Amino acid sequence: QVTWVGSGLRMIGEANDGPAIVLDSTGTYGTRTGLAPMELVLVGLAGCTAMDVASIMAKKRQPLTNLQVKVEAERADQHPKVYTEIHIEYTAYGEGIDEQALARAIELSEEKYCSVQAMLRSTAKITSSYRIEPGQNPTRPGPLPRPE
């Protein structure tokens, strides 16, 4: 559900089981205290495919220490201003990652597993690229902690 919390167009979105997120707008009434709904679509896409790729790489026993997925997109000029072009850039961090294993993990996510990508493909041309960087992501000191 989404609940308007006053001040401009700030909303709190909540899933049935409790997690919440702040939504806002960059427009006239927005205060930019959260992500805009269309930004959330791209974050959902990045998260969906990142989870697929990380999971597949773990099953392949690849030494992935971190994964960053960036998404850039173009929107239609006319309303409803859907995404028309999307580019996904994967950066895999780790020593000794097999490039073919990474390429296959991405392909499986794009063609079979990522439901967000499957939905967006009906309106947008989606492309991707990847690169492998040795070591850990410099923005994080190490592998992300596992939830308990």
C-alpha atoms as an extended CHARMM CRD file, in Angstrom:
* protein
*
       148  EXT
         1         1  GLN       CA              0.0000000000        0.0000000000        0.0000000000  PROA      1               0.0000000000
         2         2  VAL       CA              1.0020000000        3.6530000000       -0.3540000000  PROA      2               0.0000000000
         3         3  THR       CA              0.0790000000        6.3550000000        2.1540000000  PROA      3               0.0000000000
         4         4  TRP       CA              0.4510000000       10.0830000000        1.5190000000  PROA      4               0.0000000000
         5         5  VAL       CA              2.2850000000       11.6780000000        4.4310000000  PROA      5               0.0000000000
         6         6  GLY       CA              1.5370000000       15.3270000000        3.6740000000  PROA      6               0.0000000000
         7         7  SER       CA              4.3720000000       17.6410000000        2.6190000000  PROA      7               0.0000000000
         8         8  GLY       CA              4.2680000000       17.7400000000       -1.1800000000  PROA      8               0.0000000000
         9         9  LEU       CA              3.9490000000       14.3200000000       -2.7680000000  PROA      9               0.0000000000
        10        10  ARG       CA              5.8550000000       12.3160000000       -0.1710000000  PROA      10              0.0000000000
        11        11  MET       CA              4.4490000000        8.8150000000        0.2440000000  PROA      11              0.0000000000
        12        12  ILE       CA              5.3630000000        5.7770000000        2.2890000000  PROA      12              0.0000000000
        13        13  GLY       CA              5.0360000000        2.4910000000        0.4380000000  PROA      13              0.0000000000
        14        14  GLU       CA              4.6880000000       -0.6750000000        2.4710000000  PROA      14              0.0000000000
        15        15  ALA       CA              4.6290000000       -4.3450000000        1.5630000000  PROA      15              0.0000000000
        16        16  ASN       CA              2.2090000000       -6.7160000000        3.2840000000  PROA      16              0.0000000000
        17        17  ASP       CA              4.9650000000       -8.1580000000        5.4540000000  PROA      17              0.0000000000
        18        18  GLY       CA              6.2570000000       -4.8180000000        6.7310000000  PROA      18              0.0000000000
        19        19  PRO       CA              9.2040000000       -3.3770000000        4.7470000000  PROA      19              0.0000000000
        20        20  ALA       CA              8.6820000000        0.2690000000        3.7830000000  PROA      20              0.0000000000
        21        21  ILE       CA             10.1670000000        2.7660000000        1.3360000000  PROA      21              0.0000000000
        22        22  VAL       CA              9.8290000000        6.5160000000        0.8250000000  PROA      22              0.0000000000
        23        23  LEU       CA              8.4960000000        7.7480000000       -2.5290000000  PROA      23              0.0000000000
        24        24  ASP       CA              8.5440000000       11.3350000000       -3.6860000000  PROA      24              0.0000000000
        25        25  SER       CA              8.5500000000       13.4310000000       -6.8180000000  PROA      25              0.0000000000
        26        26  THR       CA             11.0730000000       15.6570000000       -8.5130000000  PROA      26              0.0000000000
        27        27  GLY       CA              8.2630000000       17.8370000000       -9.9080000000  PROA      27              0.0000000000
        28        28  THR       CA              6.6550000000       21.0260000000       -8.6510000000  PROA      28              0.0000000000
        29        29  TYR       CA              5.2130000000       19.4910000000       -5.4950000000  PROA      29              0.0000000000
        30        30  GLY       CA              8.0200000000       17.0690000000       -4.7580000000  PROA      30              0.0000000000
        31        31  THR       CA             10.4860000000       17.4790000000       -1.9250000000  PROA      31              0.0000000000
        32        32  ARG       CA             12.9010000000       14.8410000000       -3.2890000000  PROA      32              0.0000000000
        33        33  THR       CA             13.0410000000       12.9210000000       -0.0330000000  PROA      33              0.0000000000
        34        34  GLY       CA             12.5670000000        9.5780000000       -1.7540000000  PROA      34              0.0000000000
        35        35  LEU       CA             12.7010000000        7.8790000000       -5.1090000000  PROA      35              0.0000000000
        36        36  ALA       CA             10.1730000000        8.7610000000       -7.7920000000  PROA      36              0.0000000000
        37        37  PRO       CA              7.9330000000        5.8720000000       -8.9190000000  PROA      37              0.0000000000
        38        38  MET       CA              9.6710000000        5.5480000000      -12.3040000000  PROA      38              0.0000000000
        39        39  GLU       CA             13.0560000000        5.4630000000      -10.5520000000  PROA      39              0.0000000000
        40        40  LEU       CA             11.7210000000        2.6280000000       -8.4080000000  PROA      40              0.0000000000
        41        41  VAL       CA             10.9580000000        0.6910000000      -11.5960000000  PROA      41              0.0000000000
        42        42  LEU       CA             14.6300000000        0.9160000000      -12.5990000000  PROA      42              0.0000000000
        43        43  VAL       CA             15.7980000000        0.0640000000       -9.0810000000  PROA      43              0.0000000000
        44        44  GLY       CA             13.4560000000       -2.9360000000       -9.2140000000  PROA      44              0.0000000000
        45        45  LEU       CA             14.9940000000       -3.9890000000      -12.5230000000  PROA      45              0.0000000000
        46        46  ALA       CA             18.5420000000       -3.6130000000      -11.1880000000  PROA      46              0.0000000000
        47        47  GLY       CA             17.6670000000       -5.4980000000       -8.0130000000  PROA      47              0.0000000000
        48        48  CYS       CA             15.8760000000       -8.2920000000       -9.8450000000  PROA      48              0.0000000000
        49        49  THR       CA             18.6950000000       -9.0210000000      -12.2530000000  PROA      49              0.0000000000
        50        50  ALA       CA             21.4060000000       -8.5020000000       -9.6020000000  PROA      50              0.0000000000
        51        51  MET       CA             19.7760000000      -11.0880000000       -7.3480000000  PROA      51              0.0000000000
        52        52  ASP       CA             19.5880000000      -13.5250000000      -10.2560000000  PROA      52              0.0000000000
        53        53  VAL       CA             23.2130000000      -13.0200000000      -11.2710000000  PROA      53              0.0000000000
        54        54  ALA       CA             24.5600000000      -13.1930000000       -7.7020000000  PROA      54              0.0000000000
        55        55  SER       CA             22.5730000000      -16.3800000000       -7.0600000000  PROA      55              0.0000000000
        56        56  ILE       CA             23.6720000000      -18.0360000000      -10.3030000000  PROA      56              0.0000000000
        57        57  MET       CA             27.3110000000      -17.0740000000       -9.7070000000  PROA      57              0.0000000000
        58        58  ALA       CA             27.1520000000      -18.5880000000       -6.1940000000  PROA      58              0.0000000000
        59        59  LYS       CA             25.7590000000      -21.8220000000       -7.6500000000  PROA      59              0.0000000000
        60        60  LYS       CA             28.6430000000      -21.8220000000      -10.1440000000  PROA      60              0.0000000000
        61        61  ARG       CA             31.0190000000      -21.3280000000       -7.1890000000  PROA      61              0.0000000000
        62        62  GLN       CA             32.4340000000      -18.1660000000       -8.7000000000  PROA      62              0.0000000000
        63        63  PRO       CA             34.5500000000      -15.9230000000       -6.4040000000  PROA      63              0.0000000000
        64        64  LEU       CA             32.1950000000      -12.9540000000       -6.6240000000  PROA      64              0.0000000000
        65        65  THR       CA             32.9290000000      -10.5390000000       -3.7490000000  PROA      65              0.0000000000
        66        66  ASN       CA             30.4840000000       -7.8710000000       -4.8900000000  PROA      66              0.0000000000
        67        67  LEU       CA             28.2030000000       -6.9400000000       -7.7480000000  PROA      67              0.0000000000
        68        68  GLN       CA             27.0320000000       -3.5250000000       -8.8770000000  PROA      68              0.0000000000
        69        69  VAL       CA             24.2640000000       -3.0730000000      -11.4330000000  PROA      69              0.0000000000
        70        70  LYS       CA             23.6520000000        0.3790000000      -12.9090000000  PROA      70              0.0000000000
        71        71  VAL       CA             20.6790000000        1.1600000000      -15.1270000000  PROA      71              0.0000000000
        72        72  GLU       CA             20.2980000000        4.0990000000      -17.5020000000  PROA      72              0.0000000000
        73        73  ALA       CA             17.0980000000        4.7020000000      -19.4260000000  PROA      73              0.0000000000
        74        74  GLU       CA             15.3480000000        6.9050000000      -21.9430000000  PROA      74              0.0000000000
        75        75  ARG       CA             11.6460000000        7.7270000000      -21.7010000000  PROA      75              0.0000000000
        76        76  ALA       CA              9.0560000000        8.5560000000      -24.3350000000  PROA      76              0.0000000000
        77        77  ASP       CA              8.3820000000       12.2700000000      -24.8900000000  PROA      77              0.0000000000
        78        78  GLN       CA              4.6040000000       11.8770000000      -24.6050000000  PROA      78              0.0000000000
        79        79  HSD       CA              2.5360000000       10.6420000000      -21.6830000000  PROA      79              0.0000000000
        80        80  PRO       CA              2.5100000000        8.0770000000      -20.2000000000  PROA      80              0.0000000000
        81        81  LYS       CA              6.2940000000        8.5190000000      -20.8060000000  PROA      81              0.0000000000
        82        82  VAL       CA              7.1850000000        4.8370000000      -20.6040000000  PROA      82              0.0000000000
        83        83  TYR       CA             10.7720000000        3.6800000000      -20.8230000000  PROA      83              0.0000000000
        84        84  THR       CA             11.7750000000        3.1450000000      -24.4510000000  PROA      84              0.0000000000
        85        85  GLU       CA             15.4700000000        2.3020000000      -24.0720000000  PROA      85              0.0000000000
        86        86  ILE       CA             17.2370000000        0.7800000000      -21.0930000000  PROA      86              0.0000000000
        87        87  HSD       CA             20.8980000000       -0.1170000000      -20.6730000000  PROA      87              0.0000000000
        88        88  ILE       CA             22.0440000000       -2.3490000000      -17.8090000000  PROA      88              0.0000000000
        89        89  GLU       CA             25.7180000000       -2.2810000000      -16.8100000000  PROA      89              0.0000000000
        90        90  TYR       CA             27.0000000000       -5.0790000000      -14.5770000000  PROA      90              0.0000000000
        91        91  THR       CA             30.2740000000       -4.7520000000      -12.6720000000  PROA      91              0.0000000000
        92        92  ALA       CA             31.3890000000       -7.9780000000      -11.0350000000  PROA      92              0.0000000000
        93        93  TYR       CA             34.1020000000       -7.7680000000       -8.4000000000  PROA      93              0.0000000000
        94        94  GLY       CA             36.3930000000      -10.6420000000       -7.4670000000  PROA      94              0.0000000000
        95        95  GLU       CA             39.6670000000      -12.3690000000       -8.2350000000  PROA      95              0.0000000000
        96        96  GLY       CA             39.4690000000      -15.1840000000      -10.7830000000  PROA      96              0.0000000000
        97        97  ILE       CA             35.8830000000      -14.7290000000      -11.9870000000  PROA      97              0.0000000000
        98        98  ASP       CA             35.2630000000      -16.7420000000      -15.1450000000  PROA      98              0.0000000000
        99        99  GLU       CA             34.0160000000      -14.3360000000      -17.8230000000  PROA      99              0.0000000000
       100       100  GLN       CA             31.9380000000      -17.0160000000      -19.5460000000  PROA      100             0.0000000000
       101       101  ALA       CA             30.2330000000      -17.8800000000      -16.2510000000  PROA      101             0.0000000000
       102       102  LEU       CA             29.3350000000      -14.2310000000      -15.7020000000  PROA      102             0.0000000000
       103       103  ALA       CA             28.0730000000      -13.7980000000      -19.2750000000  PROA      103             0.0000000000
       104       104  ARG       CA             25.9140000000      -16.9130000000      -18.9160000000  PROA      104             0.0000000000
       105       105  ALA       CA             24.5270000000      -15.7820000000      -15.5400000000  PROA      105             0.0000000000
       106       106  ILE       CA             23.5320000000      -12.4530000000      -17.0810000000  PROA      106             0.0000000000
       107       107  GLU       CA             21.9960000000      -14.1760000000      -20.0930000000  PROA      107             0.0000000000
       108       108  LEU       CA             19.9290000000      -16.4770000000      -17.8690000000  PROA      108             0.0000000000
       109       109  SER       CA             18.6760000000      -13.5270000000      -15.8430000000  PROA      109             0.0000000000
       110       110  GLU       CA             17.8000000000      -11.5200000000      -18.9320000000  PROA      110             0.0000000000
       111       111  GLU       CA             16.1310000000      -14.3100000000      -20.8760000000  PROA      111             0.0000000000
       112       112  LYS       CA             14.6090000000      -16.5420000000      -18.2260000000  PROA      112             0.0000000000
       113       113  TYR       CA             14.5070000000      -15.3800000000      -14.6240000000  PROA      113             0.0000000000
       114       114  CYS       CA             14.1180000000      -11.5970000000      -14.2580000000  PROA      114             0.0000000000
       115       115  SER       CA             10.3850000000      -10.9180000000      -14.3060000000  PROA      115             0.0000000000
       116       116  VAL       CA             10.8780000000       -7.1450000000      -14.1350000000  PROA      116             0.0000000000
       117       117  GLN       CA             12.9360000000       -7.2540000000      -17.3180000000  PROA      117             0.0000000000
       118       118  ALA       CA             10.3370000000       -9.4520000000      -19.0010000000  PROA      118             0.0000000000
       119       119  MET       CA              7.6520000000       -6.8350000000      -18.2850000000  PROA      119             0.0000000000
       120       120  LEU       CA              9.7510000000       -3.8710000000      -19.3980000000  PROA      120             0.0000000000
       121       121  ARG       CA             10.7600000000       -5.5790000000      -22.6380000000  PROA      121             0.0000000000
       122       122  SER       CA              7.2600000000       -4.9400000000      -24.0040000000  PROA      122             0.0000000000
       123       123  THR       CA              7.9150000000       -1.1770000000      -24.1830000000  PROA      123             0.0000000000
       124       124  ALA       CA             11.6940000000       -0.7990000000      -24.0850000000  PROA      124             0.0000000000
       125       125  LYS       CA             14.7080000000       -1.9790000000      -26.0340000000  PROA      125             0.0000000000
       126       126  ILE       CA             16.9870000000       -3.4120000000      -23.3450000000  PROA      126             0.0000000000
       127       127  THR       CA             20.7480000000       -3.7570000000      -23.8040000000  PROA      127             0.0000000000
       128       128  SER       CA             23.4830000000       -4.7040000000      -21.3790000000  PROA      128             0.0000000000
       129       129  SER       CA             27.2110000000       -4.7600000000      -20.8520000000  PROA      129             0.0000000000
       130       130  TYR       CA             29.4780000000       -6.1390000000      -18.1660000000  PROA      130             0.0000000000
       131       131  ARG       CA             32.9760000000       -5.9260000000      -16.8240000000  PROA      131             0.0000000000
       132       132  ILE       CA             34.9950000000       -7.7360000000      -14.2130000000  PROA      132             0.0000000000
       133       133  GLU       CA             37.0870000000       -5.8390000000      -11.6740000000  PROA      133             0.0000000000
       134       134  PRO       CA             39.6240000000       -7.6240000000       -9.4910000000  PROA      134             0.0000000000
       135       135  GLY       CA             39.1670000000       -7.3400000000       -5.7640000000  PROA      135             0.0000000000
       136       136  GLN       CA             36.2850000000       -5.8220000000       -3.9140000000  PROA      136             0.0000000000
       137       137  ASN       CA             34.0090000000       -2.9480000000       -4.8190000000  PROA      137             0.0000000000
       138       138  PRO       CA             35.8770000000        0.1530000000       -3.6350000000  PROA      138             0.0000000000
       139       139  THR       CA             32.6690000000        1.6570000000       -2.2360000000  PROA      139             0.0000000000
       140       140  ARG       CA             32.3020000000       -1.2030000000        0.2280000000  PROA      140             0.0000000000
       141       141  PRO       CA             34.9840000000       -2.6010000000        2.5330000000  PROA      141             0.0000000000
       142       142  GLY       CA             34.1530000000       -6.2240000000        1.7750000000  PROA      142             0.0000000000
       143       143  PRO       CA             31.3930000000       -8.6820000000        1.0560000000  PROA      143             0.0000000000
       144       144  LEU       CA             28.0160000000       -7.5360000000        2.2580000000  PROA      144             0.0000000000
       145       145  PRO       CA             26.9490000000       -8.9730000000        5.5940000000  PROA      145             0.0000000000
       146       146  ARG       CA             24.5050000000      -11.8450000000        5.4400000000  PROA      146             0.0000000000
       147       147  PRO       CA             21.1610000000      -11.3600000000        7.2080000000  PROA      147             0.0000000000
       148       148  GLU       CA             20.7820000000      -13.5590000000       10.2610000000  PROA      148             0.0000000000
